[in-house]
Amino acid sequence: MYSTLYKNEKNLFTIKEVTESILKKEKLPSHFLLDEEAVNYDFLNRGFQVNDLAKSIRDINFNGRFTIGVIGEWGHGKTTLINNCIYKLNSPQYLLFQFNPWMYGSTSKLFEAFFNQMPNEVFPHNIRNLKLIKAIVELITKHDYKIFDTMGIDELNNYKRILSTNLTRSGKKIVIIIDNLDRLNSDTLISLLGMIYNYFDIKNMIFILSYDQSAVNKILKDNGIKEGYLDKIVQKEIDVSIIDYASLSDKYVMTMSALTEYYLSDVLDQSNLEYLVGEVKKFALYLAKQQLSLRDFKRYLNSMILPYLQESPRLLNTIDYYIISYIHMFYPNSYKTIYQRKEDLLDNKIDSFIDEFDKPCHP
């Protein structure tokens, strides 16, 4: 049987922790959830992209600022890829600066926080420079970034000179990571991009921007900025929007079959358990084929599957429940149709209303 894993009843785990614990016959808490936070290891076999990002930062020798865009939809692993890259760049040669712009309510507060958090080695935070920061923030927030003209302001030129001199003297590269650009409101996003474009054209300064490309382009378009503006800022893109099917299917099959066996091995006889696990594996392969993102997969398990497995009695056939709960969560209109016409479905009259389903539900 299963040995006790966590005596202090930890109840938030990564997928890797859960599957490894089950394989080791370790007992999980009676109730737990899967952690949705990004990890710092290569869970989806993206070693090539991680190495590409790290190599670009290491080898780049550009006269001015260099900007790399890590693009993809929400939940497709942008932050995890960046975390893996940071792990590889764990060297005194780099000054790593992670900035979360969506934490600040106004544009002026965002810029003030950005300048104040700049590594002290590059921009010493003495009183004179704090006054300079306030002057810069005031100038930037008054400027109309829809024009995107470079300003010849003494304070800003002075700021760039300080950064450039200190970076050259240190012999290091500063890597500035700005995650979740698409979470920003339009004014803040446009101002931030304009600031990067105009005031950080400095050698050995590298920006890594993480965003959903279609969402950012829509914000720019809605504000009258021509398509392709991002191309002026971003010199290299790494696209994580398509997840390798083999990696995804391996993780989904392993997770869903392990959880099913863990909870139902004492309930079903061996032949029924083997049949059920085989059906669960087929369904997990379907989820991978649909390119269900890893974050959506964990949300599905947390919201639908774990509550079902962790409670008894279980009133529905397990694989039926897995499928219907997937439709419930991701295709609510189809779920409503099924609920309203359940008698037809039970009488095997599915052909009479299949066209009322969302098309992805047909299989």
Coordinates of C-alpha atoms in Angstrom, one line a residue:
M1 CA 0.0 0.0 0.0
Y2 CA 0.9 3.7 0.0
S3 CA 3.3 5.1 2.6
T4 CA 2.6 8.6 4.0
L5 CA 4.3 11.3 1.8
Y6 CA 3.8 14.6 3.7
K7 CA 3.2 14.6 7.4
N8 CA 2.6 18.3 7.5
E9 CA -0.3 17.8 5.0
K10 CA 1.1 19.9 2.1
N11 CA -1.8 20.0 -0.4
L12 CA -0.5 22.0 -3.4
F13 CA 1.6 19.9 -5.8
T14 CA 3.0 20.1 -9.3
I15 CA 2.0 17.4 -11.8
K16 CA 5.5 16.0 -11.6
E17 CA 5.3 15.6 -7.8
V18 CA 1.9 13.9 -8.0
T19 CA 2.9 11.4 -10.7
E20 CA 6.2 10.6 -9.1
S21 CA 4.6 10.1 -5.7
I22 CA 2.0 7.7 -7.1
L23 CA 4.7 5.7 -8.9
K24 CA 6.7 5.5 -5.6
K25 CA 3.5 4.3 -3.8
E26 CA 3.5 7.3 -1.5
K27 CA 0.2 8.4 0.0
L28 CA -1.1 11.8 -1.0
P29 CA -3.3 13.9 1.3
S30 CA -7.0 13.2 1.2
H31 CA -7.6 16.4 -0.6
F32 CA -5.0 18.3 -2.7
L33 CA -4.8 20.6 -5.8
L34 CA -2.4 21.0 -8.7
D35 CA -0.2 24.1 -8.6
E36 CA -0.7 26.3 -11.6
E37 CA 2.5 28.3 -11.1
A38 CA 5.3 28.1 -13.7
V39 CA 8.2 25.7 -12.9
N40 CA 11.9 26.1 -13.4
Y41 CA 12.4 22.7 -15.2
D42 CA 11.7 21.7 -18.8
F43 CA 8.4 19.9 -18.3
L44 CA 7.3 20.0 -22.0
N45 CA 10.6 19.1 -23.7
R46 CA 11.3 22.6 -24.9
G47 CA 15.1 22.3 -24.5
F48 CA 15.7 23.6 -28.0
Q49 CA 13.8 26.9 -27.4
V50 CA 15.3 27.3 -23.9
N51 CA 18.8 26.9 -25.3
D52 CA 18.0 29.2 -28.2
L53 CA 16.9 32.0 -25.8
A54 CA 19.9 31.5 -23.5
K55 CA 22.3 31.4 -26.5
S56 CA 20.8 34.6 -27.9
I57 CA 21.4 36.4 -24.6
R58 CA 24.9 35.0 -24.2
D59 CA 26.1 35.7 -27.8
I60 CA 24.3 38.9 -28.8
N61 CA 26.7 41.7 -29.5
F62 CA 24.5 44.6 -30.6
N63 CA 25.2 48.3 -30.7
G64 CA 21.9 49.1 -28.9
R65 CA 19.1 47.5 -27.0
F66 CA 18.1 44.0 -28.1
T67 CA 14.5 42.8 -27.5
I68 CA 13.3 39.2 -27.6
G69 CA 9.6 38.4 -27.7
V70 CA 8.3 35.1 -26.1
I71 CA 4.9 34.8 -27.6
G72 CA 1.9 32.5 -27.1
E73 CA -1.5 32.3 -25.6
W74 CA -2.3 32.2 -21.9
G75 CA -1.2 29.0 -20.3
H76 CA 1.1 27.8 -23.0
G77 CA 4.3 27.9 -21.0
K78 CA 5.9 31.3 -21.7
T79 CA 6.9 31.9 -18.1
T80 CA 8.2 28.4 -17.6
L81 CA 10.4 28.7 -20.7
I82 CA 11.8 32.1 -19.4
N83 CA 12.3 30.5 -15.9
N84 CA 14.4 27.7 -17.5
C85 CA 16.4 30.3 -19.4
I86 CA 17.1 32.3 -16.2
Y87 CA 18.3 29.0 -14.5
K88 CA 20.8 28.5 -17.3
L89 CA 22.0 32.1 -17.1
N90 CA 22.8 31.9 -13.3
S91 CA 26.1 33.7 -13.7
P92 CA 27.6 36.9 -12.3
Q93 CA 28.0 37.9 -16.0
Y94 CA 24.3 38.9 -16.1
L95 CA 22.2 41.3 -14.1
L96 CA 18.7 39.8 -14.1
F97 CA 15.8 42.2 -13.5
Q98 CA 12.2 40.8 -13.5
F99 CA 9.5 43.4 -13.6
N100 CA 5.7 42.7 -13.3
P101 CA 4.0 45.8 -14.8
W102 CA 0.5 44.7 -14.1
M103 CA 1.0 45.1 -10.3
Y104 CA 0.8 48.9 -10.6
G105 CA -2.4 50.9 -10.9
S106 CA -1.3 53.9 -13.0
T107 CA 1.3 54.6 -15.7
S108 CA 3.2 57.0 -13.5
K109 CA 3.5 54.5 -10.7
L110 CA 4.6 51.8 -13.1
F111 CA 7.4 53.9 -14.5
E112 CA 8.5 55.1 -11.1
A113 CA 8.6 51.5 -9.9
F114 CA 10.5 50.4 -13.0
F115 CA 13.3 53.0 -12.6
N116 CA 13.5 52.5 -8.8
Q117 CA 13.9 48.7 -9.2
M118 CA 16.7 49.0 -11.7
P119 CA 19.7 47.1 -10.3
N120 CA 21.8 49.3 -8.1
E121 CA 25.0 48.2 -9.9
V122 CA 23.7 49.9 -13.1
F123 CA 21.8 52.8 -11.6
P124 CA 22.8 53.7 -8.0
H125 CA 19.8 54.8 -6.0
N126 CA 21.2 57.9 -4.3
I127 CA 19.1 61.0 -3.6
R128 CA 20.3 62.8 -6.8
N129 CA 19.2 59.9 -9.0
L130 CA 15.8 59.5 -7.2
K131 CA 15.2 63.1 -8.1
L132 CA 16.2 62.3 -11.7
I133 CA 13.8 59.4 -11.7
K134 CA 10.9 61.6 -10.7
A135 CA 11.8 64.1 -13.5
I136 CA 12.0 61.3 -16.1
V137 CA 8.7 59.8 -15.0
E138 CA 7.0 63.2 -15.3
L139 CA 8.4 63.7 -18.7
I140 CA 7.5 60.3 -20.0
T141 CA 3.9 60.3 -18.7
K142 CA 3.2 63.7 -20.3
H143 CA 4.5 62.5 -23.7
D144 CA 2.1 61.2 -26.3
Y145 CA 3.6 57.8 -27.2
K146 CA 1.3 57.4 -30.2
I147 CA 3.7 59.6 -32.0
F148 CA 6.8 57.7 -30.8
D149 CA 9.3 60.5 -31.5
T150 CA 12.6 60.4 -29.6
M151 CA 12.8 63.2 -27.1
G152 CA 16.0 65.2 -26.7
I153 CA 15.5 65.9 -23.0
D154 CA 18.5 66.6 -20.9
E155 CA 17.3 64.4 -18.0
L156 CA 16.6 61.4 -20.2
N157 CA 19.9 61.7 -22.0
N158 CA 21.6 62.0 -18.6
Y159 CA 19.8 58.8 -17.5
K160 CA 20.9 56.9 -20.6
R161 CA 24.5 58.1 -20.1
I162 CA 24.5 56.8 -16.5
L163 CA 23.2 53.4 -17.6
S164 CA 25.5 53.1 -20.5
T165 CA 28.6 54.1 -18.5
N166 CA 27.8 51.8 -15.6
L167 CA 27.0 48.8 -17.8
T168 CA 30.2 49.3 -19.8
R169 CA 32.2 49.6 -16.6
S170 CA 30.7 46.5 -15.1
G171 CA 31.3 44.4 -18.2
K172 CA 27.9 42.8 -17.7
K173 CA 24.7 42.5 -19.6
I174 CA 21.4 43.5 -18.0
V175 CA 18.5 41.2 -18.9
I176 CA 15.1 42.9 -18.2
I177 CA 12.2 40.4 -18.2
I178 CA 8.7 41.9 -18.5
D179 CA 6.0 39.2 -18.3
N180 CA 2.3 39.3 -19.2
L181 CA 2.3 42.5 -21.4
D182 CA -1.2 41.6 -22.6
R183 CA -2.6 42.0 -19.1
L184 CA -1.9 45.8 -19.3
N185 CA -4.5 48.4 -20.2
S186 CA -3.9 50.1 -23.5
D187 CA -2.4 53.4 -22.2
T188 CA 0.1 51.6 -20.0
L189 CA 1.1 49.1 -22.7
I190 CA 1.6 51.8 -25.3
S191 CA 3.6 53.9 -22.9
L192 CA 5.8 51.0 -21.8
L193 CA 6.6 49.9 -25.4
G194 CA 7.3 53.5 -26.3
M195 CA 9.7 53.8 -23.3
I196 CA 11.6 50.7 -24.3
Y197 CA 11.8 51.9 -27.9
N198 CA 12.9 55.4 -27.2
Y199 CA 14.9 55.4 -24.0
F200 CA 16.7 52.1 -23.7
D201 CA 18.6 51.9 -26.9
I202 CA 21.7 51.0 -24.9
K203 CA 24.4 48.4 -25.6
N204 CA 24.3 45.3 -23.4
M205 CA 20.7 45.9 -22.4
I206 CA 18.4 43.0 -23.3
F207 CA 14.6 42.9 -22.9
I208 CA 12.6 39.7 -22.8
L209 CA 8.9 40.5 -23.3
S210 CA 6.3 37.8 -22.8
Y211 CA 2.8 38.3 -24.4
D212 CA 0.0 37.0 -26.4
Q213 CA 0.8 38.5 -29.8
S214 CA -2.8 38.7 -31.1
A215 CA -4.0 40.4 -27.9
V216 CA -1.2 43.0 -28.0
N217 CA -1.7 43.7 -31.7
K218 CA -5.4 44.2 -31.1
I219 CA -4.7 46.8 -28.4
L220 CA -2.3 48.6 -30.7
K221 CA -4.7 48.5 -33.6
D222 CA -7.6 49.8 -31.4
N223 CA -5.4 52.7 -30.5
G224 CA -4.6 53.7 -34.1
I225 CA -1.1 52.2 -34.2
K226 CA -0.3 50.5 -37.5
E227 CA 0.2 46.8 -37.7
G228 CA 3.9 45.8 -37.5
Y229 CA 4.8 48.3 -34.8
L230 CA 6.0 45.5 -32.5
D231 CA 8.5 44.6 -35.3
K232 CA 10.3 47.9 -34.6
I233 CA 10.8 46.9 -31.0
V234 CA 11.2 43.1 -31.1
Q235 CA 14.2 41.8 -33.0
K236 CA 13.7 38.1 -32.3
E237 CA 10.6 36.0 -31.5
I238 CA 10.3 32.6 -29.8
D239 CA 6.8 31.2 -30.4
V240 CA 5.4 28.7 -27.8
S241 CA 1.9 28.7 -29.1
I242 CA 2.1 25.2 -30.6
I243 CA 2.9 22.5 -27.9
D244 CA 4.7 19.4 -29.0
Y245 CA 2.0 16.7 -29.2
A246 CA 4.3 13.9 -28.1
S247 CA 5.3 15.8 -24.9
L248 CA 1.8 16.9 -24.2
S249 CA 0.3 13.4 -24.7
D250 CA 2.9 11.8 -22.6
K251 CA 2.2 14.1 -19.6
Y252 CA -1.6 14.0 -20.0
V253 CA -1.8 10.2 -20.3
M254 CA 0.6 9.7 -17.4
T255 CA -1.3 12.1 -15.1
M256 CA -4.8 11.0 -15.8
S257 CA -4.1 7.3 -15.7
A258 CA -2.0 7.6 -12.5
L259 CA -4.8 9.5 -10.8
T260 CA -7.4 7.1 -11.9
E261 CA -5.5 4.0 -10.7
Y262 CA -4.5 5.7 -7.5
Y263 CA -8.2 6.4 -6.5
L264 CA -10.0 3.5 -8.0
S265 CA -7.6 0.5 -7.6
D266 CA -9.4 -0.5 -4.4
V267 CA -12.8 0.0 -5.9
L268 CA -12.6 -1.9 -9.2
D269 CA -11.3 -5.4 -10.0
Q270 CA -8.2 -5.7 -12.1
S271 CA -9.9 -6.3 -15.5
N272 CA -12.3 -3.4 -15.1
L273 CA -9.6 -1.1 -13.9
E274 CA -7.4 -2.0 -16.9
Y275 CA -10.3 -1.3 -19.2
L276 CA -11.1 2.0 -17.6
V277 CA -7.4 3.1 -17.6
G278 CA -7.3 2.2 -21.3
E279 CA -10.3 4.5 -22.0
V280 CA -8.8 7.3 -19.9
K281 CA -5.6 7.1 -21.9
K282 CA -7.6 7.5 -25.1
F283 CA -9.3 10.5 -23.7
A284 CA -6.0 12.0 -22.5
L285 CA -4.6 11.6 -26.0
Y286 CA -7.7 13.4 -27.4
L287 CA -7.0 16.4 -25.0
A288 CA -3.4 16.6 -26.2
K289 CA -4.6 16.5 -29.8
Q290 CA -6.9 19.4 -29.1
Q291 CA -3.9 21.3 -27.9
L292 CA -5.5 21.9 -24.5
S293 CA -2.9 24.1 -22.7
L294 CA -1.1 22.8 -19.7
R295 CA -2.7 25.5 -17.5
D296 CA -6.2 24.6 -18.8
F297 CA -5.4 20.9 -18.2
K298 CA -4.5 21.6 -14.5
R299 CA -7.6 23.8 -14.1
Y300 CA -9.7 21.0 -15.5
L301 CA -8.2 18.5 -13.1
N302 CA -8.6 20.9 -10.1
S303 CA -12.1 21.9 -10.9
M304 CA -13.7 18.7 -12.2
I305 CA -11.6 15.5 -11.9
L306 CA -10.0 15.7 -8.4
P307 CA -13.3 16.6 -6.7
Y308 CA -14.9 13.6 -8.3
L309 CA -12.1 11.2 -7.5
Q310 CA -11.6 12.5 -3.9
E311 CA -15.2 12.0 -2.9
S312 CA -17.5 8.9 -2.9
P313 CA -19.9 7.6 -3.9
R314 CA -19.2 8.3 -7.5
L315 CA -22.5 8.3 -9.2
L316 CA -21.4 8.3 -12.8
N317 CA -19.2 6.0 -14.8
T318 CA -15.7 7.4 -14.5
I319 CA -14.8 7.9 -18.2
D320 CA -18.3 9.3 -18.9
Y321 CA -17.8 11.8 -16.1
Y322 CA -14.4 12.8 -17.5
I323 CA -15.8 13.5 -20.9
I324 CA -19.0 15.3 -19.8
S325 CA -17.1 17.4 -17.3
Y326 CA -14.7 18.4 -20.1
I327 CA -17.6 19.5 -22.2
H328 CA -19.2 21.3 -19.2
M329 CA -16.0 23.3 -18.6
F330 CA -14.9 24.2 -22.1
Y331 CA -18.0 24.0 -24.2
P332 CA -20.8 25.2 -21.9
N333 CA -23.3 25.7 -24.7
S334 CA -22.9 22.1 -25.8
Y335 CA -23.3 21.0 -22.2
K336 CA -26.5 23.0 -21.9
T337 CA -27.9 21.2 -25.0
I338 CA -27.0 17.8 -23.6
Y339 CA -28.7 18.7 -20.3
Q340 CA -31.8 19.9 -21.9
R341 CA -32.1 16.9 -24.3
K342 CA -30.7 14.2 -22.1
E343 CA -33.7 11.9 -22.8
D344 CA -32.9 11.9 -26.5
L345 CA -29.2 11.1 -25.6
L346 CA -30.2 8.3 -23.3
D347 CA -32.5 6.9 -26.1
N348 CA -29.5 7.0 -28.5
K349 CA -31.1 9.7 -30.6
I350 CA -27.8 11.7 -30.8
D351 CA -28.0 12.2 -34.5
S352 CA -31.1 14.3 -34.2
F353 CA -29.3 17.1 -32.3
I354 CA -25.6 16.7 -32.9
D355 CA -25.5 19.8 -35.1
E356 CA -26.6 21.8 -32.0
F357 CA -23.2 21.1 -30.4
D358 CA -20.1 23.2 -30.8
K359 CA -18.2 21.6 -33.6
P360 CA -15.1 20.7 -31.5
C361 CA -17.5 18.5 -29.4
H362 CA -18.6 16.3 -32.3
P363 CA -15.8 13.7 -31.9

